[in-house]
Structure formats: C-alpha cells, structure tokens
mmCIF file of C-alpha atoms in Angstrom:
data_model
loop_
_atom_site.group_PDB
_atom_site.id
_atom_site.type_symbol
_atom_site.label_atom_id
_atom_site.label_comp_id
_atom_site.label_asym_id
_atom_site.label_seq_id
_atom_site.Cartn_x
_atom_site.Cartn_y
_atom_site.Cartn_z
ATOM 1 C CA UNK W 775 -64.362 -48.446 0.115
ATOM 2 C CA UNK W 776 -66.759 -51.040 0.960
ATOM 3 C CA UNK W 777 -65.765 -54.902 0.112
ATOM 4 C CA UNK W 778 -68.242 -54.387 -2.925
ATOM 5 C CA UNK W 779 -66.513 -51.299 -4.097
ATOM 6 C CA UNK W 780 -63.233 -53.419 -3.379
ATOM 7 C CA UNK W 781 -64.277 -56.661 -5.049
ATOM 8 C CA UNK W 782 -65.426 -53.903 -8.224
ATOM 9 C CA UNK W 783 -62.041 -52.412 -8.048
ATOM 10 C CA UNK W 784 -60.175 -55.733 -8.000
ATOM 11 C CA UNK W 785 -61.812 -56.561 -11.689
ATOM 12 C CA UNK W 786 -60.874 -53.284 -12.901
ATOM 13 C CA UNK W 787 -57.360 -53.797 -12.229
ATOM 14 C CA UNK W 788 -57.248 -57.321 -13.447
ATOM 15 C CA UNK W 789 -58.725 -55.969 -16.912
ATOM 16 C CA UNK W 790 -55.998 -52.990 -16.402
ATOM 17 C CA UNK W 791 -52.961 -55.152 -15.879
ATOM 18 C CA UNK W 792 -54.133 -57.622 -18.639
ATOM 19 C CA UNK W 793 -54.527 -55.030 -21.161
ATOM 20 C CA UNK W 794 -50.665 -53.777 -20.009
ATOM 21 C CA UNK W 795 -49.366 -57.146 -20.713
ATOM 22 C CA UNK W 796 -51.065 -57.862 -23.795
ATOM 23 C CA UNK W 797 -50.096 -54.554 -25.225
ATOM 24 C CA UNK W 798 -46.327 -55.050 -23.999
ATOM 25 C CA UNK W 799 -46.185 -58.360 -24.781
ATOM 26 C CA UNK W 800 -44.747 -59.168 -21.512
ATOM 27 C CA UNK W 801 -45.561 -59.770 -17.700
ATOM 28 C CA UNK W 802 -46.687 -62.290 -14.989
ATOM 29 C CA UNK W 803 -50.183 -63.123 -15.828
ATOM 30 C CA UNK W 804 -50.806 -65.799 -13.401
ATOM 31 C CA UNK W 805 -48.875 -64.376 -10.740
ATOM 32 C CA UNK W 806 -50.382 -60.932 -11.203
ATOM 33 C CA UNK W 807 -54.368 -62.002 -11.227
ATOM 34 C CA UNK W 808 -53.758 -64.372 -7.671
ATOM 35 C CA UNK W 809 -52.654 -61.348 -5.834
ATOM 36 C CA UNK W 810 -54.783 -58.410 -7.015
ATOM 37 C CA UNK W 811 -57.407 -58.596 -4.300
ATOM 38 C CA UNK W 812 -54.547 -58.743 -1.467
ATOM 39 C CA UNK W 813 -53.084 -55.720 -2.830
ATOM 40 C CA UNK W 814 -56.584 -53.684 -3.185
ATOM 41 C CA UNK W 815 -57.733 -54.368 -0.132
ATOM 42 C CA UNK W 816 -54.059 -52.899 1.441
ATOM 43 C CA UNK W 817 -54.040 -49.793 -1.097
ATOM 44 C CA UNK W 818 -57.992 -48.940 -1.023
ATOM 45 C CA UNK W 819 -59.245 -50.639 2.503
ATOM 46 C CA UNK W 820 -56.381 -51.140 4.980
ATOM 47 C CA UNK W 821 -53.022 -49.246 4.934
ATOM 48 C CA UNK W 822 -52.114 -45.961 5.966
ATOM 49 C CA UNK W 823 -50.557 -44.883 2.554
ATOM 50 C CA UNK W 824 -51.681 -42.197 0.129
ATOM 51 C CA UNK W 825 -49.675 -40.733 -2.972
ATOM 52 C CA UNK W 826 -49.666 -37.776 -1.019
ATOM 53 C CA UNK W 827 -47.933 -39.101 2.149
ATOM 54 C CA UNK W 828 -45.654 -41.358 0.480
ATOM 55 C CA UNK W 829 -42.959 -39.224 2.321
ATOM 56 C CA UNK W 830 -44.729 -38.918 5.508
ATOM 57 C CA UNK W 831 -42.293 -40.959 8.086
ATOM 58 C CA UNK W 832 -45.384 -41.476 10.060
ATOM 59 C CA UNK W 833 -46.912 -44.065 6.720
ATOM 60 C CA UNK W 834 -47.676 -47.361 6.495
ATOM 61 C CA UNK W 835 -44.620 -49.453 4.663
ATOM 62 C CA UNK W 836 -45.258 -51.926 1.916
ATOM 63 C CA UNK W 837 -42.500 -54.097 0.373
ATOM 64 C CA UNK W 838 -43.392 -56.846 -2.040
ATOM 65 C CA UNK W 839 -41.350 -59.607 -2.012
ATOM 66 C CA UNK W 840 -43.133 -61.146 -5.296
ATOM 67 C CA UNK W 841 -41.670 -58.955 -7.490
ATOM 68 C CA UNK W 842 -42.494 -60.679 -10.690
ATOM 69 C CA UNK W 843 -45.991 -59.672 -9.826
ATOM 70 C CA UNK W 844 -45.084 -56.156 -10.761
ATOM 71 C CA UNK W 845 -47.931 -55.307 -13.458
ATOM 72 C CA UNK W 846 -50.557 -55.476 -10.968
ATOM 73 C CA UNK W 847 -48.626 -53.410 -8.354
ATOM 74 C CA UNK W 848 -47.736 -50.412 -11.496
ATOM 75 C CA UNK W 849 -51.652 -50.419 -12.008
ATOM 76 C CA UNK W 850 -52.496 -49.835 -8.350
ATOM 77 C CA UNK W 851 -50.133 -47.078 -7.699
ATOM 78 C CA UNK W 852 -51.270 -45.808 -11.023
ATOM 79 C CA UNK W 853 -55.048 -45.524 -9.956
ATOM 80 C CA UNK W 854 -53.917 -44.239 -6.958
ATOM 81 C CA UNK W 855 -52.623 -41.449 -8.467
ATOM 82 C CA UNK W 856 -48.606 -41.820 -7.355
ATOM 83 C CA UNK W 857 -48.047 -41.225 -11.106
ATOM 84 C CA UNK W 858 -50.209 -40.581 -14.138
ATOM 85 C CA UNK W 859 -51.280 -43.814 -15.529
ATOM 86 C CA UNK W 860 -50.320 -42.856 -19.110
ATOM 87 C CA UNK W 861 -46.554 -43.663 -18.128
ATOM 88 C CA UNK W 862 -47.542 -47.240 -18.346
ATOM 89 C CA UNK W 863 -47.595 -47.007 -21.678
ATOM 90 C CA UNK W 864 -43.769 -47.161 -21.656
ATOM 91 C CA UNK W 865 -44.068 -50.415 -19.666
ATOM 92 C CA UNK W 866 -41.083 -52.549 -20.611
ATOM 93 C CA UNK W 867 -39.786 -50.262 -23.372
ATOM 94 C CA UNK W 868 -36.489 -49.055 -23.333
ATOM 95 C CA UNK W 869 -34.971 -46.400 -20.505
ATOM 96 C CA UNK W 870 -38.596 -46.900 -18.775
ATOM 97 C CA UNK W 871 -38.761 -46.701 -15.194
ATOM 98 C CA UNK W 872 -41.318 -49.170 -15.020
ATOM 99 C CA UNK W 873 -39.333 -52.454 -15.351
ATOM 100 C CA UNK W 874 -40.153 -56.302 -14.674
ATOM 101 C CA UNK W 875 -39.667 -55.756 -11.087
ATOM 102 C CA UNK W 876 -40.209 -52.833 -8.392
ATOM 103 C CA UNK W 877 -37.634 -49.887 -8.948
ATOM 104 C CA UNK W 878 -37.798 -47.473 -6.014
ATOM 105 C CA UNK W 879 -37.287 -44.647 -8.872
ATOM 106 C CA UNK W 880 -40.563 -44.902 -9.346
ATOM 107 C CA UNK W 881 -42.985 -42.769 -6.575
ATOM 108 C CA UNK W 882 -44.723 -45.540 -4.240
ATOM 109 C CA UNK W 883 -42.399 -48.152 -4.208
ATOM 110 C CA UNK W 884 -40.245 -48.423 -1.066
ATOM 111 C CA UNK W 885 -37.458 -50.903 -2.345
ATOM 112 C CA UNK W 886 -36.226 -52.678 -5.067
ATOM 113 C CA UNK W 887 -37.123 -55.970 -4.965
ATOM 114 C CA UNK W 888 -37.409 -59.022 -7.357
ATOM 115 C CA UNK W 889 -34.349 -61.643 -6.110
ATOM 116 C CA UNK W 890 -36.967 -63.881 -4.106
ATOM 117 C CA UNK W 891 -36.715 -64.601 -0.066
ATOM 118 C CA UNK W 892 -35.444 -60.640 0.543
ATOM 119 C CA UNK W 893 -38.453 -59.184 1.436
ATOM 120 C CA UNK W 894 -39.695 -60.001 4.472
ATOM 121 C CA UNK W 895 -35.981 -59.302 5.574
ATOM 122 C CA UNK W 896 -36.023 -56.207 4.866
ATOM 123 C CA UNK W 897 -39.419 -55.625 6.009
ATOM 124 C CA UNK W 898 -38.595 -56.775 9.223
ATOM 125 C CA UNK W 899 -35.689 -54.142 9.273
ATOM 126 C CA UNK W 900 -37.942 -51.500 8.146
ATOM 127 C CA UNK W 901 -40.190 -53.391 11.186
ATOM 128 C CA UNK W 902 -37.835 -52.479 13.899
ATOM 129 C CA UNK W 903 -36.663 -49.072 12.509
ATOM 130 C CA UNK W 904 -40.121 -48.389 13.593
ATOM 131 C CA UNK W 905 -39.990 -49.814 17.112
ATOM 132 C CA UNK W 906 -36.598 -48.192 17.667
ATOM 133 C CA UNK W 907 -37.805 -44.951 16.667
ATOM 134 C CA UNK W 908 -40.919 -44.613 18.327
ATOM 135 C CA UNK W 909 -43.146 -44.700 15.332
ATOM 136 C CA UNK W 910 -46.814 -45.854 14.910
ATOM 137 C CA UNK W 911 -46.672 -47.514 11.261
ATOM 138 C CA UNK W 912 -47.497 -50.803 10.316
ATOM 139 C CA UNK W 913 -45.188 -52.553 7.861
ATOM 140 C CA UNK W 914 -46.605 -55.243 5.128
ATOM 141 C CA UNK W 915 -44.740 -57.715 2.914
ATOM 142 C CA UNK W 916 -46.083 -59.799 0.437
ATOM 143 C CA UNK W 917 -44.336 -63.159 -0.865
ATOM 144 C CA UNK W 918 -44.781 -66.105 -3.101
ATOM 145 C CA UNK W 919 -44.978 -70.122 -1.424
ATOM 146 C CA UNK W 920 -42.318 -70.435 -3.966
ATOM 147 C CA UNK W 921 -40.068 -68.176 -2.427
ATOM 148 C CA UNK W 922 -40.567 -69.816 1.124
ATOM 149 C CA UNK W 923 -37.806 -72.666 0.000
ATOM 150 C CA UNK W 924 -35.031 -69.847 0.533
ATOM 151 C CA UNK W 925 -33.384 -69.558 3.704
ATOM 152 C CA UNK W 926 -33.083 -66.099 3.803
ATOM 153 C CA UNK W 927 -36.903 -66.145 4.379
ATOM 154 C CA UNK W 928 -36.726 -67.875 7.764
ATOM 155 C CA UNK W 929 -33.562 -66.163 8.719
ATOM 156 C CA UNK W 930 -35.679 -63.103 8.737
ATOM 157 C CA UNK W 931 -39.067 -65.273 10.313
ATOM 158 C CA UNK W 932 -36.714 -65.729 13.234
ATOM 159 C CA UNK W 933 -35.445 -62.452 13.683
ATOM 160 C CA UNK W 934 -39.097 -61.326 14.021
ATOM 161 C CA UNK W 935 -40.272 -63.197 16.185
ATOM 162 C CA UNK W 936 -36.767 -62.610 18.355
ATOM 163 C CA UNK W 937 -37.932 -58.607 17.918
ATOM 164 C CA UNK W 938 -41.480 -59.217 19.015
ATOM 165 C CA UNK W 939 -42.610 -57.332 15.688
ATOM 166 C CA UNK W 940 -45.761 -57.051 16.246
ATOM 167 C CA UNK W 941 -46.041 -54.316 13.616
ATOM 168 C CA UNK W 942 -45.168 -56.539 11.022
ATOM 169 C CA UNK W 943 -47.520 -58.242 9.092
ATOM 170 C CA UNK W 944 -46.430 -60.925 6.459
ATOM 171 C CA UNK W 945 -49.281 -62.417 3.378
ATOM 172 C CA UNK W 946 -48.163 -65.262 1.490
ATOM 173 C CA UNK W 947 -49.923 -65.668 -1.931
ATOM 174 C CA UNK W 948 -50.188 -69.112 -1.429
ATOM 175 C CA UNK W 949 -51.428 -70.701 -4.895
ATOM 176 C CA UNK W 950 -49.528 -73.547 -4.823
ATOM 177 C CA UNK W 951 -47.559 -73.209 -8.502
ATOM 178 C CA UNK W 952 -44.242 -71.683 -9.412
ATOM 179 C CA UNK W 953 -42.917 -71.373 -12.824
ATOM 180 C CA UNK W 954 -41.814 -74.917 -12.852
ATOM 181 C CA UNK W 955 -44.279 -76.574 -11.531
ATOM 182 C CA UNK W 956 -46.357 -77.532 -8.338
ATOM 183 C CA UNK W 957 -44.113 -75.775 -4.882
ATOM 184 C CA UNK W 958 -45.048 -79.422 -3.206
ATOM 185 C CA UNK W 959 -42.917 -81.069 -5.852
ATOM 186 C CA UNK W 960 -40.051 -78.325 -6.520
ATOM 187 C CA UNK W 961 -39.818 -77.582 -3.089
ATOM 188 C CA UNK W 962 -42.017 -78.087 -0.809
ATOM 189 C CA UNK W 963 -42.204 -76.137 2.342
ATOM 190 C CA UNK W 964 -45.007 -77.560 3.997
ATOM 191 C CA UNK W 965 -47.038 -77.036 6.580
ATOM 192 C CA UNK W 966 -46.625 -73.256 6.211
ATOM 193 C CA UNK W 967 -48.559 -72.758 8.899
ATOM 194 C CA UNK W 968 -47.236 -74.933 11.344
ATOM 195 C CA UNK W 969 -43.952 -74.217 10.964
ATOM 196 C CA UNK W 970 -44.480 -70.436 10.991
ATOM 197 C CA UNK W 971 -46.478 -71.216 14.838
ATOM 198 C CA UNK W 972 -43.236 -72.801 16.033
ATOM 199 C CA UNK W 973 -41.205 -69.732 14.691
ATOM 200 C CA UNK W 974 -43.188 -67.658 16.779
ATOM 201 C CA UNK W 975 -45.482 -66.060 14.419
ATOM 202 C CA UNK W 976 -49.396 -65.246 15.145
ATOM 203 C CA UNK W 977 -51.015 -67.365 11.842
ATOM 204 C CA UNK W 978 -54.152 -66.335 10.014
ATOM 205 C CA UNK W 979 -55.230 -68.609 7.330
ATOM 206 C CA UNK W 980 -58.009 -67.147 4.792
ATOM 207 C CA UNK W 981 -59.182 -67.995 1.504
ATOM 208 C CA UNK W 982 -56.703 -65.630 -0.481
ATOM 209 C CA UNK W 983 -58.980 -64.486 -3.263
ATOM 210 C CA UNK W 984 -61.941 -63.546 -0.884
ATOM 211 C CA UNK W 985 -62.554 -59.659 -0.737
ATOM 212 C CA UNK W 986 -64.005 -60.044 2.930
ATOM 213 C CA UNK W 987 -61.730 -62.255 4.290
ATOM 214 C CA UNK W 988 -58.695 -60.421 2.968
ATOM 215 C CA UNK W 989 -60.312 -57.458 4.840
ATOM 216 C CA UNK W 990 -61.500 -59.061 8.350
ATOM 217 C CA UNK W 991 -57.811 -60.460 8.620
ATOM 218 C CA UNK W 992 -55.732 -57.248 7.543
ATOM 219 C CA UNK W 993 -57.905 -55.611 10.080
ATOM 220 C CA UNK W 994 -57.286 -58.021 12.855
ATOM 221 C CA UNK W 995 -55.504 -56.428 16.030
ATOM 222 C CA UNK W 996 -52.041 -58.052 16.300
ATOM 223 C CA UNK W 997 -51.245 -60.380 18.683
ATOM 224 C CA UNK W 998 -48.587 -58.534 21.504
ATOM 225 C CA UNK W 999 -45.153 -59.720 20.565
ATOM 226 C CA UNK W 1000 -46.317 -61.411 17.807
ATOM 227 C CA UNK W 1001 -45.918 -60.715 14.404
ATOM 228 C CA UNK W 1002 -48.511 -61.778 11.873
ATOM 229 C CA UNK W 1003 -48.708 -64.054 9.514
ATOM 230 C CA UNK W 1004 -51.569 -64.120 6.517
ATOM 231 C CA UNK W 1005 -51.496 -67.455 4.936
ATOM 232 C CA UNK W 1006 -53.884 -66.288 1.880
ATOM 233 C CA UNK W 1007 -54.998 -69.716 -0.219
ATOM 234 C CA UNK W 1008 -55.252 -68.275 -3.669
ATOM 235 C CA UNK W 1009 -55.944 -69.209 -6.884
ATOM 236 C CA UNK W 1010 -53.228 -68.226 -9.310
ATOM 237 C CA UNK W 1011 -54.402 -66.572 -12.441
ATOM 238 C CA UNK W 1012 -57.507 -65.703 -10.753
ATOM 239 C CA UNK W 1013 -60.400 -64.737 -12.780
ATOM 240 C CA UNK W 1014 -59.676 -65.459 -16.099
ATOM 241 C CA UNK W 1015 -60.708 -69.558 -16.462
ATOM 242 C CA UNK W 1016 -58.134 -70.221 -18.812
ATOM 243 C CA UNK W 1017 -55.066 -69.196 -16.720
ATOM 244 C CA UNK W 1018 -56.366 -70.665 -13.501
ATOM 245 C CA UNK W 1019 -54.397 -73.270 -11.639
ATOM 246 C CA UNK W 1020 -51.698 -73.284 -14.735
ATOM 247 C CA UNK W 1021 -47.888 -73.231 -13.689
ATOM 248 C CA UNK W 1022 -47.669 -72.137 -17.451
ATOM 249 C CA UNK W 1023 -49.254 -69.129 -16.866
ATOM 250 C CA UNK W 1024 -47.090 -67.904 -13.950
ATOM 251 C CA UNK W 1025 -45.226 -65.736 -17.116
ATOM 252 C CA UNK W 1026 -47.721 -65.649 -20.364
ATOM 253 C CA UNK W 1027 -49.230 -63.481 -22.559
ATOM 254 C CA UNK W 1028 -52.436 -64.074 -23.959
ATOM 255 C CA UNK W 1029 -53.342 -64.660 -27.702
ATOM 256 C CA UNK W 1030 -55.146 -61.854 -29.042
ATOM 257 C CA UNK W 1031 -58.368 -64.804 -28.288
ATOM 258 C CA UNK W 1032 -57.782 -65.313 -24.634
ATOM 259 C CA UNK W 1033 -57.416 -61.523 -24.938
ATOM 260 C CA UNK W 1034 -60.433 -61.040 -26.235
ATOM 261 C CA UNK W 1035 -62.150 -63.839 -23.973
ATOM 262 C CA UNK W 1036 -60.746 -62.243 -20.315
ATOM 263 C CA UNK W 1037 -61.678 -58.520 -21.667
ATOM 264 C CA UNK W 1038 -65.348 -60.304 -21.808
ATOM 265 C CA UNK W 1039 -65.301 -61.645 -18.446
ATOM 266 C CA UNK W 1040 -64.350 -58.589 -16.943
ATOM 267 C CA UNK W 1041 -66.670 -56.264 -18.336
ATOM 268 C CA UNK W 1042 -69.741 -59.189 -17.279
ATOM 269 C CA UNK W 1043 -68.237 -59.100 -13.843
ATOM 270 C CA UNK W 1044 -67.815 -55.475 -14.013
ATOM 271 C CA UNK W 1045 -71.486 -55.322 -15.509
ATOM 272 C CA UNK W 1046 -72.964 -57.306 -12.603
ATOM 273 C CA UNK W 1047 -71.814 -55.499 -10.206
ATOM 274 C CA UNK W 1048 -72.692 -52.236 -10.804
ATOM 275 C CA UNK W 1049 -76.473 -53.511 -10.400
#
C-alpha cells in the first residue's frame, strides 16, 4: 500500500475498533486510536508477516508489549485475514479467545502479553534466537512511555545492546498519559531518548501519528550493532477530538453520542479521501 492507502486504512480500523468497543462495552479507547497508524504501517507497509506465513520460521516477529491496546491489534489481524472478522463479535464474552490482552491461542499473535515492561524482553530473546540460528527476520515490539518506569524494560535495553541486535527494532507510543495521569508526574522516565543513546540503542524520533514518517523510519536500514529505537510522539486517542490528550480515556467507552459523533468523523475522513 501506498501511505494514502495506509493513512485510508488507519481510519477504517479506528471506526472498526470503536464500533468493537462500543458494542462490547469494553476496551482501551485512547490507547487503541494513538497506536493504530504504527501498527498499519507494520501489518500493511513494512513487516514480513502474512496470515499465510504466520508459521513460516523465516517471518517477521511482532510482540506488543501494550497489551491493553488489544482492540486495535484483533481488528488488524482480522482484516488481514488470520481469522474471520465475525469472531469479534464474541469480543469479551465468555470462553472467547479474544480477551483484554493478546492470547497466543489466537492465529497471529506470537505471545501473551499484557503485564507491562515484558515485551521488549522477550523480543530481544526472540531477537537473538534469530542471530543464533542464522535467520533473516526482523523482530518488532511495541510499548507504552508508561511502561518505561519498569525495570524489566531496561534490563532487556541492556541486554540488546550487549547482543548487538541489530534486528531488533523497538516503537514506543509515546503520548505522554497513562491511566492515572500525565507519565512526567507518575513516573517520569525522561529523556527517553537520551537515555536509550547511552544504553546503546540507534534512536529515531518521529511524529507518532504521521503515516509517512512511521513509514520512512520502519524502513530505515539499521545501524550495525545497533538496535533501533522508534521514539513515535503520538497523540493518544487519536482522531476522535473528544478523547484526545485525555488520561480518562486511556480505558472508556463512548456514550451512544460520542458514538455517534466519532462514526461521523470517520466516514468524513474516510469520504475525503477516497477523492
């Protein structure tokens, strides 16, 4: 796809994963809209993953760390195809497979995840499996700027960087809210990027919610010996104006208004750009 196409795609899921909520009456609205665009430019622009070679030793790995941000994720492997979308319907319900967080019962998902500050350990295991067994795959993570106040997360930024994994690439949805508040005033963790530098890491800093950007910096060859770092400044609830920049929203459900009111701004988006 084209970063159009991608930017197109990106509404459609954010109307997709709203409507899932709103209908289950559950799910991490905030945290679900700042990441979409990170997650369609990896499963429609960037990583070497298809339903179909989900099995294939040879893929692309992606773990995600923000495992709250589920509802988004179900509705990308869904229009992928790694199961039929209707399942979603079940979303929440009892003895459903599709739960709060990722369950690797489910095709596409890798790992469960969920308890925040695991993933990028495990990613970098999953990192040097690779370079011990002579493979060619790239493995992704994808965290919260919440989750960088646990210490498992720079544990694991060390070993990395110790491992020279330059197959490794790391995207912090960096919004700047957690569900209790600001990350500066809960915990703050700051200067991400500095501190990731001096732990050895190659640091890209983008605007988070930018199609192109996303793209140009997925895309970027790694750094030898280095591995990478996407510092992604997003905007948490992202595209619906009532949920942006709101720590409340990091778990809401809309009112059958604000409904109402983000179904309209995604079909004027989606409107617009099919011109």
């Amino acid at each position: 796809m084209d970063v159009q196409a991608l930017k197109q795609k990106a509404t459609e899921l954010r109307k997709a994963t709203c409507k899932m909520i709103y209908a289950s009456k559950t799910g991490h609205t905030g945290s679900d809209l700042s990441c979409t665009d990170i997650l369609v430019a990896l499963y429609y622009g960037v990583m070497h993953q298809t339903a179909a070679t989900f099995t294939d030793p040879n893929r692309d790995r992606y773990i995600q760390s923000k495992g709250h941000a589920v509802e988004i994720l179900w509705n990308v492997l869904a229009d992928r195809g790694y199961f039929p979308k209707s399942d979603l319907k079940t979303y929440s319900q009892f003895n459903s497979p599709y739960i709060g967080h990722p369950n690797n019962h489910v095709n596409g998902i890798e790992m469960n995840t969920g308890s925040l500050g695991h993933g990028l350990a495990l990613s970098v295991g999953v990192a040097k499996a690779a370079k011990m067994d002579g493979r060619s795959y790239h493995t992704y993570t994808l965290m919260g700027d919440g989750e960088q106040a646990e210490g498992s997360v720079w544990e694991a930024a060390m070993a990395a960087s110790n491992f020279k994994l330059d197959n490794l690439t790391a995207i912090i949805d960096h919004n700047g809210l957690q569900i209790s508040g600001k990350t500066v005033d809960v915990m703050n963790s700051e200067p991400l990027k500095a501190k990731y530098e001096a732990f050895g890491w190659h640091v890209i800093e983008i605007p988070g919610n930018d199609m192109q950007a996303i793209v140009t910096a997925l895309e970027t060859k790694p750094v030898a010996g280095k591995p990478t770092l996407i510092l992604a400044d997003t905007t948490k609830g992202c595209g619906v104006k009532f949920a942006e920049n709101k720590a409340e929203w990091h778990h809401k459900v809309p009112t059958a208004e604000q409904y109402q009111a983000a179904l309209d701004t995604f079909n004027q988006e989606l409107k617009e750009g099919a011109k």
